[in-house]
XYZ file of C-alpha atoms in Angstrom:
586
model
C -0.624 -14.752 74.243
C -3.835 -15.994 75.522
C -6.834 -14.123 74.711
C -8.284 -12.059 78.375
C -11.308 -13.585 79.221
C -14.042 -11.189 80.753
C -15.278 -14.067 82.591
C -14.302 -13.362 86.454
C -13.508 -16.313 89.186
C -13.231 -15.545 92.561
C -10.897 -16.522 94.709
C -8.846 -15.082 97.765
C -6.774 -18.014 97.680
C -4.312 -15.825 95.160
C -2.923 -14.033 98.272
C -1.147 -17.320 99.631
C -0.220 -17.448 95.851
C 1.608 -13.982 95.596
C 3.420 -14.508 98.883
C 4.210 -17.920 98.510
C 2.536 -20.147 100.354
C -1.018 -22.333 100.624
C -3.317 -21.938 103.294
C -1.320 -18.920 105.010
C -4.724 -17.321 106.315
C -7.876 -18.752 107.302
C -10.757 -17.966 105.813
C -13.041 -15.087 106.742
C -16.711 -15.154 106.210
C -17.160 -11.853 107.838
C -17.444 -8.690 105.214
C -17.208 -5.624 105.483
C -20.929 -4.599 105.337
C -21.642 -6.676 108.030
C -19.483 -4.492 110.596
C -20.495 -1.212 112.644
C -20.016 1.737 110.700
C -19.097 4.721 112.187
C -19.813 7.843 111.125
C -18.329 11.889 110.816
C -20.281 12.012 113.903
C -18.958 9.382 115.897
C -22.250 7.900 115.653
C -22.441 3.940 115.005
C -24.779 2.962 112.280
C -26.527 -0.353 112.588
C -26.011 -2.988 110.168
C -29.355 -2.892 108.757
C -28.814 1.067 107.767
C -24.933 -0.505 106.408
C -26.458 -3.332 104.493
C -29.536 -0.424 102.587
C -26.719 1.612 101.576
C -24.217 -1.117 100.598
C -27.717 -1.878 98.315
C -27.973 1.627 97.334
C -24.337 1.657 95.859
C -24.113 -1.654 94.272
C -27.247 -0.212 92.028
C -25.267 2.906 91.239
C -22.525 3.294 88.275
C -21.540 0.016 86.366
C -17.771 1.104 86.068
C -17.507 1.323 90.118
C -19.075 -2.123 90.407
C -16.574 -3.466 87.925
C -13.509 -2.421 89.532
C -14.564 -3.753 93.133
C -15.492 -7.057 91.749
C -18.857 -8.606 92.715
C -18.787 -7.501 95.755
C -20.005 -3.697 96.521
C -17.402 -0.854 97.039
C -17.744 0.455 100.398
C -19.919 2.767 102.084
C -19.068 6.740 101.555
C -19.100 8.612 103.825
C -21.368 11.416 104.196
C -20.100 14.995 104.054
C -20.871 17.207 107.134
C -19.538 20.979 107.967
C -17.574 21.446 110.218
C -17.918 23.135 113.527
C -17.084 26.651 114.407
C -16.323 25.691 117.887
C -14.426 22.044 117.627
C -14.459 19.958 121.075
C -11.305 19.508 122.386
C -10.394 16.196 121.084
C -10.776 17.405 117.693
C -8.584 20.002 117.466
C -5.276 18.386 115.871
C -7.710 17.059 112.770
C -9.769 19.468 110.466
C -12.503 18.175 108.773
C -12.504 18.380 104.866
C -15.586 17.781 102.503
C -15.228 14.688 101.164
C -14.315 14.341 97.578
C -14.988 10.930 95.847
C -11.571 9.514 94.321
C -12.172 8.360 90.780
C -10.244 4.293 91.430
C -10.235 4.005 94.874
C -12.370 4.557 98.152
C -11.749 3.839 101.875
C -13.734 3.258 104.404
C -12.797 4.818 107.709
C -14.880 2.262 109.864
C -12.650 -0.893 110.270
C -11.276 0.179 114.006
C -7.660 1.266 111.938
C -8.057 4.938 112.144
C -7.398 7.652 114.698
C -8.276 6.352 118.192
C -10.261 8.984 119.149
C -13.015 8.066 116.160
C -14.349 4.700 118.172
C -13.218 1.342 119.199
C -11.544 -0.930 117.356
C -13.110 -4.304 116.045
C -12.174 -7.349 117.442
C -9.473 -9.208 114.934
C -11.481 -12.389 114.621
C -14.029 -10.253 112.915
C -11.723 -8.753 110.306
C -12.325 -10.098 107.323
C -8.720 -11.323 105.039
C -7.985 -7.940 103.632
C -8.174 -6.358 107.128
C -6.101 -9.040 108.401
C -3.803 -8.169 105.314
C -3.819 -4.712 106.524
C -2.607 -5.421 110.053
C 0.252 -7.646 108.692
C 1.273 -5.089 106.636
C 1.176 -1.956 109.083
C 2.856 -4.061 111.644
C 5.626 -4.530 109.395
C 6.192 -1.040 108.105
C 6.008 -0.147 112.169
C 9.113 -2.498 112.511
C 10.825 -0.667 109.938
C 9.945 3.048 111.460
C 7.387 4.240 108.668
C 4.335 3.575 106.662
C 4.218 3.834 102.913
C 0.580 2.217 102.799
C -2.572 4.089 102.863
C -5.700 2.046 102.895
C -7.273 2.293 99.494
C -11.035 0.191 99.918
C -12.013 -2.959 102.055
C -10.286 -5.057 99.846
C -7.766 -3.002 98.489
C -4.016 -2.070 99.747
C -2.437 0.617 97.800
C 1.081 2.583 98.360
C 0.639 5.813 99.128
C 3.036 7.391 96.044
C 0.392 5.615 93.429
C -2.763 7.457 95.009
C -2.582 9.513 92.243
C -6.197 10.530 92.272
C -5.831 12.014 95.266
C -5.843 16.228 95.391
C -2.721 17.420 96.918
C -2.834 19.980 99.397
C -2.090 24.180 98.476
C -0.005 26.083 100.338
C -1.635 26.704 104.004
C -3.131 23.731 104.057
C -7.186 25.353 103.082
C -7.045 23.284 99.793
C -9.914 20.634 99.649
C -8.329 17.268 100.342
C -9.786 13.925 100.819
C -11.256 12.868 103.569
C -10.140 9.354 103.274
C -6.393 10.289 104.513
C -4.422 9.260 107.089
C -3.628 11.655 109.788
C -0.029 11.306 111.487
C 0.573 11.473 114.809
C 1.034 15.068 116.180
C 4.554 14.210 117.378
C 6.524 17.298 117.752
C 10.105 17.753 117.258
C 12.525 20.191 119.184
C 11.844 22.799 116.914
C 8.276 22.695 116.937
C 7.776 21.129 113.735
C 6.074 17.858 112.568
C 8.664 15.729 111.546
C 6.649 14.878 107.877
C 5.154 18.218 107.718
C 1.891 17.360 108.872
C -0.898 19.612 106.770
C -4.283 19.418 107.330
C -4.613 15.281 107.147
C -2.327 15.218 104.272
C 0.997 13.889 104.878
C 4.149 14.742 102.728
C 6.175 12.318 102.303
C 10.375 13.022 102.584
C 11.705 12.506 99.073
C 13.913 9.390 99.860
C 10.586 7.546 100.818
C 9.045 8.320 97.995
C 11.626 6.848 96.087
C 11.814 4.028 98.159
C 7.693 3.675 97.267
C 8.469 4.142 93.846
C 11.022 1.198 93.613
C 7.655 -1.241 95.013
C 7.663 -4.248 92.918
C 4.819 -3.710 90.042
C 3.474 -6.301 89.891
C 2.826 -7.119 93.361
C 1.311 -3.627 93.889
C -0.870 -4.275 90.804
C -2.084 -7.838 92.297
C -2.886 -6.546 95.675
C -4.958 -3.618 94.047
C -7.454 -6.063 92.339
C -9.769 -8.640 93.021
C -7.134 -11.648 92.582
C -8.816 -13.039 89.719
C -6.654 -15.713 87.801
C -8.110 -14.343 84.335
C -7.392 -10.913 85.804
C -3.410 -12.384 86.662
C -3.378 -13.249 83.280
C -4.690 -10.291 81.386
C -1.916 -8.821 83.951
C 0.909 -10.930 82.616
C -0.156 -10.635 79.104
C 0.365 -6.442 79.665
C 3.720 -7.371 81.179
C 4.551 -10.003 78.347
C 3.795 -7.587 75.682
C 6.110 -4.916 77.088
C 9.409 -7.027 77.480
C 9.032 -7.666 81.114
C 9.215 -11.621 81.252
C 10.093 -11.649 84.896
C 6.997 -10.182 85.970
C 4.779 -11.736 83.571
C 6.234 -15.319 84.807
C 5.141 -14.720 88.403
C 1.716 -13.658 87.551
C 1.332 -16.688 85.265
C 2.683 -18.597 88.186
C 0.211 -16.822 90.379
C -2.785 -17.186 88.368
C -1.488 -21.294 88.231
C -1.564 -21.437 91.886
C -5.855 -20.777 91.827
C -6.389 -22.586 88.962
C -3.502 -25.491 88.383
C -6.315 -27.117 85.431
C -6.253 -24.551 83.223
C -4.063 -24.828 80.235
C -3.528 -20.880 78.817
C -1.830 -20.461 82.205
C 0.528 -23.280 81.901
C 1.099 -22.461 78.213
C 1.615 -18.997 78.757
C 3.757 -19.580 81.644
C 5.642 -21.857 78.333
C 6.450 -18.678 76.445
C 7.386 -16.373 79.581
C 9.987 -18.946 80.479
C 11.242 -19.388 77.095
C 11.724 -15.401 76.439
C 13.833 -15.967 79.635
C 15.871 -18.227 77.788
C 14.587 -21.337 80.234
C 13.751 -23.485 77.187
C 13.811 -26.540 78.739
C 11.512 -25.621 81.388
C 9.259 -24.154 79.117
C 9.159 -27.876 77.243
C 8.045 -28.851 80.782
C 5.097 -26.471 80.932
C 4.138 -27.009 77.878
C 3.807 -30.749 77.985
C 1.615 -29.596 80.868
C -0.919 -27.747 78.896
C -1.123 -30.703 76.468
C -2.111 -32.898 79.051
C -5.066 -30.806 80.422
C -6.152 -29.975 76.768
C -4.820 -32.038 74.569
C -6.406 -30.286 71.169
C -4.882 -27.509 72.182
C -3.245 -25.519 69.080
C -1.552 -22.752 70.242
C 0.165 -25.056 72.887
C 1.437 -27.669 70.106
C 2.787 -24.842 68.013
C 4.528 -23.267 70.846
C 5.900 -27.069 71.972
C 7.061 -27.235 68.375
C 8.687 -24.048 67.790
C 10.626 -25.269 71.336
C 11.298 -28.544 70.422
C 12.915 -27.272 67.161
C 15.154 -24.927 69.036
C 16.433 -27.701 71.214
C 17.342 -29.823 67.590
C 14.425 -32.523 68.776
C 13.319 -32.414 65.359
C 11.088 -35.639 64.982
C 8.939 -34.315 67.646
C 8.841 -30.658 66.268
C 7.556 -32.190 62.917
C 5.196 -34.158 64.906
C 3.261 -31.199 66.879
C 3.092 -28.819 63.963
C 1.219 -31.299 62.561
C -1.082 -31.205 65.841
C -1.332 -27.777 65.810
C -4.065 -26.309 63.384
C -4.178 -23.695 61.635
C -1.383 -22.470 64.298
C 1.266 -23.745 62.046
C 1.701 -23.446 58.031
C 4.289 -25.788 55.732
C 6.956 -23.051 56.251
C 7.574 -24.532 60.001
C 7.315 -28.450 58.747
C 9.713 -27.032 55.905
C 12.188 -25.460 58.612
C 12.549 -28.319 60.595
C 12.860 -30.658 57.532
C 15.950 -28.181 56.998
C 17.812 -28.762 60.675
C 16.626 -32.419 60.158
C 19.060 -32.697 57.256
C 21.817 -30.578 59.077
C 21.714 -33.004 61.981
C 21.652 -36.261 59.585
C 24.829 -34.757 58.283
C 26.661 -33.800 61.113
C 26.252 -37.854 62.399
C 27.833 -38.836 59.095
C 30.344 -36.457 59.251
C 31.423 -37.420 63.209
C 31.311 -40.671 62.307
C 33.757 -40.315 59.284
C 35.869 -38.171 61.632
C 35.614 -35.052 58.932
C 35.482 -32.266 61.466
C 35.833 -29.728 58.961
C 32.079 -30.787 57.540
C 31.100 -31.479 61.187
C 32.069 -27.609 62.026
C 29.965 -26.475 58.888
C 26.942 -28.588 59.560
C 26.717 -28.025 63.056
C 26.757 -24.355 62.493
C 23.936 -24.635 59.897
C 21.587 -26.239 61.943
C 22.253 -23.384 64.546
C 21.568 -21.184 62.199
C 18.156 -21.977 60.622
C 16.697 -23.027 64.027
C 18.320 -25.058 66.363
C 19.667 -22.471 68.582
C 18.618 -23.506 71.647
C 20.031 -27.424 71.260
C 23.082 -28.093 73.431
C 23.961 -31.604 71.947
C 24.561 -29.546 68.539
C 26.951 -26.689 70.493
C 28.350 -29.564 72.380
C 29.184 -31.109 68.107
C 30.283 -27.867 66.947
C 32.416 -27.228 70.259
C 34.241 -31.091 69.685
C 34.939 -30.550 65.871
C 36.660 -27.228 66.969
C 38.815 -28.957 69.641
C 39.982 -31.666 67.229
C 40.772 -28.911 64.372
C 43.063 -27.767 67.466
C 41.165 -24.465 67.678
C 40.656 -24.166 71.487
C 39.572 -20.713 72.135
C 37.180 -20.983 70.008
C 35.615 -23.939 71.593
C 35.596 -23.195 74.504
C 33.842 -19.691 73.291
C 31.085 -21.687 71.491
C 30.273 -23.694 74.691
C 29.837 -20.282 76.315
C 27.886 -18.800 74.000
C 25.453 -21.655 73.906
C 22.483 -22.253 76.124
C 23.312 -23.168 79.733
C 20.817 -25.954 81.434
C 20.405 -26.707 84.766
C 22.145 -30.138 85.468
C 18.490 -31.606 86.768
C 16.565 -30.258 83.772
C 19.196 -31.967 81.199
C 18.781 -35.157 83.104
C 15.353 -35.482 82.472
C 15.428 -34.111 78.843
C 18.255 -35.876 77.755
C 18.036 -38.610 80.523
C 21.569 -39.759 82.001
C 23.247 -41.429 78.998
C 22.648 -38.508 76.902
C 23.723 -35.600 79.358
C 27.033 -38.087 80.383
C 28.026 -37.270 76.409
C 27.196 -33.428 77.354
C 29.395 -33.354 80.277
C 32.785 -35.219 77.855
C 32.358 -32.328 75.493
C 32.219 -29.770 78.521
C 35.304 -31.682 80.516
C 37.783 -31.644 77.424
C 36.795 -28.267 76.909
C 37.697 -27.163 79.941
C 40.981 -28.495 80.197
C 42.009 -27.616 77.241
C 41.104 -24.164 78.564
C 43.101 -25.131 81.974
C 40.400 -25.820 84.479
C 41.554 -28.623 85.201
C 39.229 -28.441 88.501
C 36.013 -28.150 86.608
C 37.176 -30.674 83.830
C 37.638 -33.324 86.968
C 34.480 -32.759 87.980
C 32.601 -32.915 84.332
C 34.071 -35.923 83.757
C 33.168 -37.832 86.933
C 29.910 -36.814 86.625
C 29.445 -38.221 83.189
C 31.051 -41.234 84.053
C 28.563 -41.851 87.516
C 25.999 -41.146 85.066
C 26.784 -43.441 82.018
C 29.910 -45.822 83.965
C 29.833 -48.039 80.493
C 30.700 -44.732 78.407
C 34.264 -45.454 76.881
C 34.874 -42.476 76.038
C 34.012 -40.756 79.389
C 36.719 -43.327 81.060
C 39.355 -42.388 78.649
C 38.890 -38.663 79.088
C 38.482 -39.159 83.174
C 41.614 -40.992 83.128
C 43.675 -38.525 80.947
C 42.059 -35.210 83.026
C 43.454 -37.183 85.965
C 46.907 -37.251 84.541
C 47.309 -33.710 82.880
C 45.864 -32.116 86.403
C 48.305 -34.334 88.026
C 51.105 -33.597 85.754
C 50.496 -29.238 86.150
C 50.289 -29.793 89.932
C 54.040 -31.393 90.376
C 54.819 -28.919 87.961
C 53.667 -25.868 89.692
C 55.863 -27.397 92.784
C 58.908 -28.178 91.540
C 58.730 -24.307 89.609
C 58.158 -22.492 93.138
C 60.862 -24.260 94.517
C 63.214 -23.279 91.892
C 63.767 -27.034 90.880
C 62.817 -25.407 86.607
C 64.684 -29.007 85.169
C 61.940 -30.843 87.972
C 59.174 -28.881 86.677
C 59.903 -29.321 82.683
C 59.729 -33.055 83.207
C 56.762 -33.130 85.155
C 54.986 -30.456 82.014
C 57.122 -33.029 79.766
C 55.015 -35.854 81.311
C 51.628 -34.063 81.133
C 52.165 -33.518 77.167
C 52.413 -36.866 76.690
C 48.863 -37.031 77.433
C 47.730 -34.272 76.033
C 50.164 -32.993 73.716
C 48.034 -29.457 72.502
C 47.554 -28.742 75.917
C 47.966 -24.696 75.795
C 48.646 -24.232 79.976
C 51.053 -27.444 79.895
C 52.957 -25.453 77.101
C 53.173 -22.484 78.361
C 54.100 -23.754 81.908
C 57.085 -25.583 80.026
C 58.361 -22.372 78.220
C 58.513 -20.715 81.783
C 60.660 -23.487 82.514
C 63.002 -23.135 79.178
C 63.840 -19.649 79.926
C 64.785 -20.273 83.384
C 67.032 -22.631 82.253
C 68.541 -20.148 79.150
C 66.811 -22.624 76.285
C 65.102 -19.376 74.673
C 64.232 -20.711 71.143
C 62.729 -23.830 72.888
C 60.519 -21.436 74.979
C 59.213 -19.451 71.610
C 58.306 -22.531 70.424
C 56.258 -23.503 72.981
C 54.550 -20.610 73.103
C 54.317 -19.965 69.588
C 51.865 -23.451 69.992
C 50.091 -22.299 73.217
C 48.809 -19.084 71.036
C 48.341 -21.164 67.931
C 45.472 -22.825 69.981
C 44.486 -20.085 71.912
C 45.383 -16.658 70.245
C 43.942 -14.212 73.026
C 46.362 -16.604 75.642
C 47.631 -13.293 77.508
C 50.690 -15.061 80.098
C 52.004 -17.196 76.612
C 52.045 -13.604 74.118
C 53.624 -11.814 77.680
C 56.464 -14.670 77.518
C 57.519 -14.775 74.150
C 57.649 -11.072 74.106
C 60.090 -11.529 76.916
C 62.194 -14.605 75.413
C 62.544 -12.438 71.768
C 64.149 -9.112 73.870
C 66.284 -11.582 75.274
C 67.707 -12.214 72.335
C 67.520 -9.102 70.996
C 64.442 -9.881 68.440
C 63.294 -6.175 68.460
C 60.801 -6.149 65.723
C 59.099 -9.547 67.183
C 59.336 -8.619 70.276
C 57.558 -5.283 69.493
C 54.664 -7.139 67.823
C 54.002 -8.977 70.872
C 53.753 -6.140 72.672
C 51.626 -3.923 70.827
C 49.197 -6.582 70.640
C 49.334 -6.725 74.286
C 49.311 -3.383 74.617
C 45.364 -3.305 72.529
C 44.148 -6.016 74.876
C 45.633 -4.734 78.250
C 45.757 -1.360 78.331
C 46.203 -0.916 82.268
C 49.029 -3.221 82.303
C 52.419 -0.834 82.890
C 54.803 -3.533 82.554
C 53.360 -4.369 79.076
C 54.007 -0.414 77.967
C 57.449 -0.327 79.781
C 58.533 -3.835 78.006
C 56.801 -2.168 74.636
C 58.629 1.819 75.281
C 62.219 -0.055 75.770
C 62.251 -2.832 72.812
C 61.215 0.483 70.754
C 64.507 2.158 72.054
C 66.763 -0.759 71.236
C 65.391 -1.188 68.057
C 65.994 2.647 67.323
C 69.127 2.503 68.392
C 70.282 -0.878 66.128
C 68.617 1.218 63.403
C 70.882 3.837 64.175
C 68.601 6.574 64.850
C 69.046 9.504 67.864
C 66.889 8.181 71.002
């Protein structure tokens, strides 16, 4: 990760950033210091008097000054006894000595306190973190409560992370802080304050609290600082470090919304969308970085490592070469390796040796390429012609998954149209027939000159076809209907596991029980964990009064189903029968 710079950049601009959008609020050139401040006294101090102090404290304690940014931290209040004889109006608040927090001050002078403390300052006057403020409390109003406390002039905090804060002793004598927000003195019908009301402490019910507590972080974090984009990414780094990719993205993304032109933020962003497994749009970002600082090591090594996981192998090469002393001849050495994997695999496709195709395909997954779908797509063909669909189809699931945009402009049309053959044969021979339809005529409106894509888009068309007459005919009874229409679908696609399967149903109806073992014996040769064919040759063997096969079926069943009754009944009775051909007492 990128190195934090100490170097801080102002810019309020990061608020439209965290919520989304550019230019929400208009800028303020009215501060805080340049408002009436007023007093435990309810006495207004001039803005001269406000500016000397605001001087006074910026000249006072280096770490203070740090955490509010260049700007001062606001005024403190000054601590005053209290009366022994309150006026009238004061009697529902008790004044505390103050006691300075150790993060975070308020200032009790921005018109957002108790009405009875002075007026309140016109909104065109609030500066954007007041106006923040407002948005804020009129939202939690909508909702019935308010989980925010304000922290400084700039600062929003939730009330569960004022942590510095001393909480209140029994009786409510206990030195609080002054800074607290008093509730309203609404009473209840048995003469209690709803949120126990102590002193100007509030307590907060336990399922708010947990609602507070369940505040996105990272949000909370970027409202409670100065909304520097070095700051963001010291921020994201944190979150980076500790496994939290999500967070660390939108920070990056944050910190790239103040600054677009600088290029650790885009290349950071790179490696927070690749531990997401978004390789494709990390490429993207990365490319990014290049282009705004093109000697840029880290950035080449990190497009390298990403261009070697997608099997782009020329390019890899070509970046660690770029990228300093950021790379060493172990990474040029790694992608030499996949380079010979892939050279092999071509040879072996094009010599239609799928057994070598299989083993090469997984070697280049294996010593890098593990984010490539072109070389899943490979391995995932080689296994459908060595008539081993299940575990095709398992390969294309466990490989990366690209959205259909992003492949387009990686692999541009021609390339993603061979993508989307792989994926349409794999899923009919897994029988979604839907999804292979619609594969397939995507590949062939992106590359209409692909043969292959044709051939496949004509023979999906068919075998869907083909199952849907099928599934008729069977509903209605017509079983010799149906096993001609299945019959028909074969001939296209004669390892089709569903067509099969569909065709045994068919057999037994019609009392040809070998002929429906058969098929099903082939529906589980291509796809052992095929629950409906294992279920139906169970059935066809008790039928003719194969106990021991039957019972074979059926325990397997039995490990991969274990809710299924009808499984354990079929299992408990070919157990009984077999007993009792054994001659044993049932």
């Amino acid at each position: 990760m990128e190195e934090f710079s100490p170097e801080r950049r102002s810019g309020c601009g990061i608020l439209n950033a965290v919520f989304g959008k550019r230019n929400f609020w208009p800028r303020r050139t009215t501060s805080t210091g340049s408002l009436h401040i007023i007093n435990n006294n309810n006495n207004v101090i001039n803005d001269k008097t406000a500016a000397n102090s605001n001087t006074k404290r910026r000249r006072s304690g280096s770490d203070e000054t740090e955490f509010f940014g260049p700007e001062a931290p606001p005024l403190k209040p000054s601590v005053k006894s209290v009366p022994n004889h309150p006026k009238p109006h004061q009697q529902n608040l008790v004044q505390k000595p103050v006691v300075e927090p150790s993060r975070a001050t308020t200032t009790a002078t921005q018109g957002y306190g108790n009405g009875n403390l002075g007026r309140k300052v016109p909104k065109e006057t609030i500066s954007i973190s007041g106006e923040l403020e407002s948005m804020i409390v009129d939202h939690q109003k909508s909702k019935g409560n308010s989980n925010l406390l304000r922290a400084s002039s700039s600062n929003m905090m939730i009330y569960g992370n004022l942590g510095n804060l001393r909480q209140p002793a029994a009786g409510g004598n206990t030195t609080t802080n002054s800074y607290s927000v008093a509730k309203d003195n609404v009473s209840t019908p048995n003469g209690k304050y709803p949120n126990t009301v102590m002193g100007n402490v509030v307590k907060k019910p336990v399922e708010e609290k947990r609602k507070e507590e369940q505040q996105p972080a990272s949000l909370c974090r970027a409202l409670s600082t100065r909304m520097d984009p070095e700051q963001l990414k010291f921020m994201g780094n944190e979150d980076y470090k500790n496994g939290r990719f999500g967070e660390a993205l939108a920070l990056y993304e944050a910190a790239i919304a103040i600054d677009p032109n600088k290029a650790s933020y885009r290349s950071n962003k790179s490696a927070a969308l690749a531990a997401l497994g978004r390789v494709l749009e990390a490429v993207f970002e990365c490319r990014e970085a290049i282009k705004i600082e093109p000697h840029y090591h880290r950035a080449h090594h990190r497009l390298a490592n990403l261009y070697l996981r997608l099997g782009d192998v020329e390019k890899a090469i070509y970046h660690y070469k770029h990228a300093g002393l950021e790379a060493d001849q172990d990474d040029i050495a790694k992608a030499r390796t996949v380079r010979t994997h892939l050279n092999k695999c071509t040879e072996a496709k094009r010599r239609r040796d799928w057994n070598s195709l299989l083993k090469e395909s997984d070697s280049a997954i294996n010593d890098g390429a593990d984010s490539a779908p072109q070389i899943f797509a490979l391995k995932a063909e080689a296994l459908l012609k060595l008539h081993r669909h299940q575990d095709a189809d398992k390969t294309l699931l466990g490989g990366p998954i690209f959205n259909f945009d992003d492949l387009n402009k990686y692999f541009g049309p021609i390339g993603n149209a061979n993508l989307l053959v792989v994926r349409a044969q794999v899923d009919m021979a897994a029988g979604r027939f839907d999804e292979a339809l619609g594969a397939i005529q995507r590949a062939v409106k992106l590359d209409p000159n692909n043969k292959e894509a044709n051939t496949v888009m004509r023979k999906a068309r068919a075998v869907a076809a083909a199952r849907s007459n099928g599934n008729e005919h069977f509903k209605a009874s017509k079983f010799s209907e149906a096993c001609l229409a299945y019959v028909e679908g074969l001939e296209h696609d004669p390892h089709n596991a569903v067509l099969l399967c569909n065709r045994a149903a068919c057999w037994s109806k019609l009392g040809h029980l070998e002929k429906a073992v058969d098929d099903c014996t082939h529906a589980l040769n291509l796809r052992p964990a095929y629950t409906k064919a294992r279920l139906r040759r169970a059935d066809c063997n008790f039928k003719m009064k194969k106990w021991e096969a039957s019972i074979q079926d059926y325990t397997i069943l039995v490990k991969e189903t274990p809710d299924n009754e009808e499984v354990k009944k079929g299992l408990s009775q070919a157990q009984m029968q077999l007993n009792k051909q054994n001659g044993e007492v049932v």
